[in-house]
Every structure is written in C-alpha cells, then in structure tokens.
Amino acid sequence: YQRRVHGISLMDIKFGTEFMQAVEMKQVAQQEAERYKYIVEKNEQEKLASIIRAEGDAEAAALISNALLKAGSGLLQIRRIEACRDIAKSLSQSPNVSYVPSGSGMLLNVSAENPVGTATSYPKLK
C-alpha cells in the first residue's frame, strides 16, 4: 500500500519553554540590531547635514566678505535695517509693548524745563 499525503494540518502544538524563550530572545536581538542600525544611519545623516551646513556658512561668509570689499559698508547698513525691521515687527505684535511718543512730554505734562521730580508751576486761581 503506497499512499501519498498531500498535506497535514497540525493543531495545538506546544513547544517547550526553553524553545519559546530562545525564539523570543532572537526576536528581541533582531529588533535591537535594527534599532542600532537606524541610530547609526541617523547619526551619519546628521553628520552629513552638519558638514553641508558648515560648507554653506563658509561660502556665505566668503561671499559677504567679498561684497563688503567691493561695495563698502552698504551691505552692513542693509543688514542693520533688516534687523531693525524684524525687531520692530516682533515688538509690534507683542501685547506687552506700549509706544510712547518721545520729546513731547504730553502724557505726564513734563517738558525739558521741568524734568520729572521737579515742581510744575500752574497758574494761580483768583
């Protein structure tokens, strides 16, 4: 009698605890290896990005230096104006900033002749 088996269905198979622990430890080791591989790749990408940034900064510094040599201090003046504009913009959007006109003394009835802390003369009532 020769019989051929085309398939077997095994159900409810239980392995020993040592085998199960070995399989679990292997999976944990594989996950750790993948994690460290990811960390190494991430660090390499960050290193490459830092190098590219440094090269860009060096090139920008050289271009600015050349522009200063050719154009004088005009570029510095433009940068100062841009910085002042950015500061004014951020201050104007802050709820804690109040603008007080300078030189008029209109808010405190103070003039240059009567600085703060001195007596102000008012007309006498009859």
C-alpha positions as semicolon CSV with decimal commas, in nm:
position;residue;x (nm);y (nm);z (nm)
1;Y;0,000;0,000;0,000
2;Q;0,165;0,315;-0,106
3;R;-0,015;0,625;-0,004
4;R;0,071;0,983;-0,070
5;V;-0,002;1,254;0,177
6;H;-0,077;1,591;0,022
7;G;-0,099;1,792;0,337
8;I;-0,104;1,770;0,711
9;S;-0,270;2,012;0,944
10;L;-0,105;2,036;1,285
11;M;-0,312;2,199;1,555
12;D;-0,249;2,289;1,913
13;I;0,125;2,232;1,907
14;K;0,310;2,336;2,217
15;F;0,681;2,394;2,231
16;G;0,894;2,380;2,541
17;T;0,956;2,695;2,744
18;E;1,327;2,694;2,657
19;F;1,249;2,691;2,285
20;M;0,994;2,972;2,324
21;Q;1,240;3,181;2,524
22;A;1,509;3,126;2,261
23;V;1,272;3,240;1,984
24;E;1,171;3,547;2,185
25;M;1,534;3,635;2,262
26;K;1,618;3,605;1,893
27;Q;1,335;3,842;1,802
28;V;1,446;4,092;2,067
29;A;1,804;4,073;1,939
30;Q;1,688;4,134;1,582
31;Q;1,483;4,436;1,693
32;E;1,778;4,577;1,886
33;A;2,004;4,528;1,582
34;E;1,755;4,713;1,363
35;R;1,727;4,991;1,620
36;Y;2,105;5,037;1,637
37;K;2,126;5,028;1,259
38;Y;1,868;5,307;1,243
39;I;2,058;5,512;1,504
40;V;2,384;5,475;1,309
41;E;2,217;5,579;0,983
42;K;2,051;5,875;1,157
43;N;2,383;5,989;1,303
44;E;2,551;5,960;0,964
45;Q;2,276;6,173;0,806
46;E;2,310;6,435;1,082
47;K;2,687;6,439;1,033
48;L;2,644;6,489;0,659
49;A;2,389;6,766;0,718
50;S;2,628;6,941;0,959
51;I;2,908;6,927;0,703
52;I;2,683;7,068;0,431
53;R;2,563;7,346;0,665
54;A;2,921;7,435;0,758
55;E;3,025;7,448;0,393
56;G;2,727;7,670;0,316
57;D;2,811;7,902;0,606
58;A;3,172;7,926;0,491
59;E;3,064;8,005;0,137
60;A;2,816;8,266;0,261
61;A;3,084;8,427;0,476
62;A;3,321;8,443;0,178
63;L;3,051;8,599;-0,040
64;I;2,968;8,858;0,227
65;S;3,337;8,937;0,274
66;N;3,382;8,987;-0,099
67;A;3,069;9,203;-0,117
68;L;3,198;9,420;0,168
69;L;3,530;9,464;-0,010
70;K;3,356;9,564;-0,333
71;A;3,061;9,768;-0,206
72;G;3,186;9,906;0,124
73;S;2,964;9,921;0,429
74;G;2,638;9,937;0,233
75;L;2,567;9,569;0,297
76;L;2,613;9,621;0,672
77;Q;2,366;9,908;0,663
78;I;2,114;9,690;0,479
79;R;2,159;9,412;0,739
80;R;2,110;9,663;1,022
81;I;1,792;9,795;0,861
82;E;1,664;9,438;0,813
83;A;1,741;9,354;1,176
84;C;1,566;9,670;1,298
85;R;1,265;9,589;1,081
86;D;1,246;9,236;1,222
87;I;1,273;9,363;1,581
88;A;1,007;9,628;1,522
89;K;0,777;9,368;1,369
90;S;0,810;9,131;1,664
91;L;0,764;9,414;1,914
92;S;0,458;9,547;1,732
93;Q;0,292;9,206;1,764
94;S;0,361;9,179;2,138
95;P;0,066;9,269;2,364
96;N;0,304;9,387;2,638
97;V;0,462;9,670;2,441
98;S;0,331;10,027;2,451
99;Y;0,455;10,309;2,234
100;V;0,519;10,646;2,397
101;P;0,599;10,943;2,177
102;S;0,939;11,090;2,255
103;G;1,010;11,456;2,314
104;S;0,653;11,577;2,356
105;G;0,602;11,511;2,727
106;M;0,229;11,513;2,664
107;L;0,147;11,211;2,876
108;L;0,296;11,339;3,203
109;N;0,282;11,715;3,146
110;V;0,661;11,712;3,163
111;S;0,879;11,934;2,949
112;A;1,253;11,974;2,915
113;E;1,242;12,273;3,152
114;N;1,056;12,072;3,419
115;P;1,201;11,721;3,431
116;V;1,038;11,451;3,638
117;G;1,073;11,515;4,011
118;T;1,063;11,896;3,996
119;A;0,771;12,118;4,077
120;T;0,547;12,223;3,794
121;S;0,416;12,578;3,816
122;Y;0,049;12,618;3,748
123;P;-0,136;12,948;3,713
124;K;-0,279;13,072;4,044
125;L;-0,653;13,086;4,085
126;K;-0,805;13,418;4,198
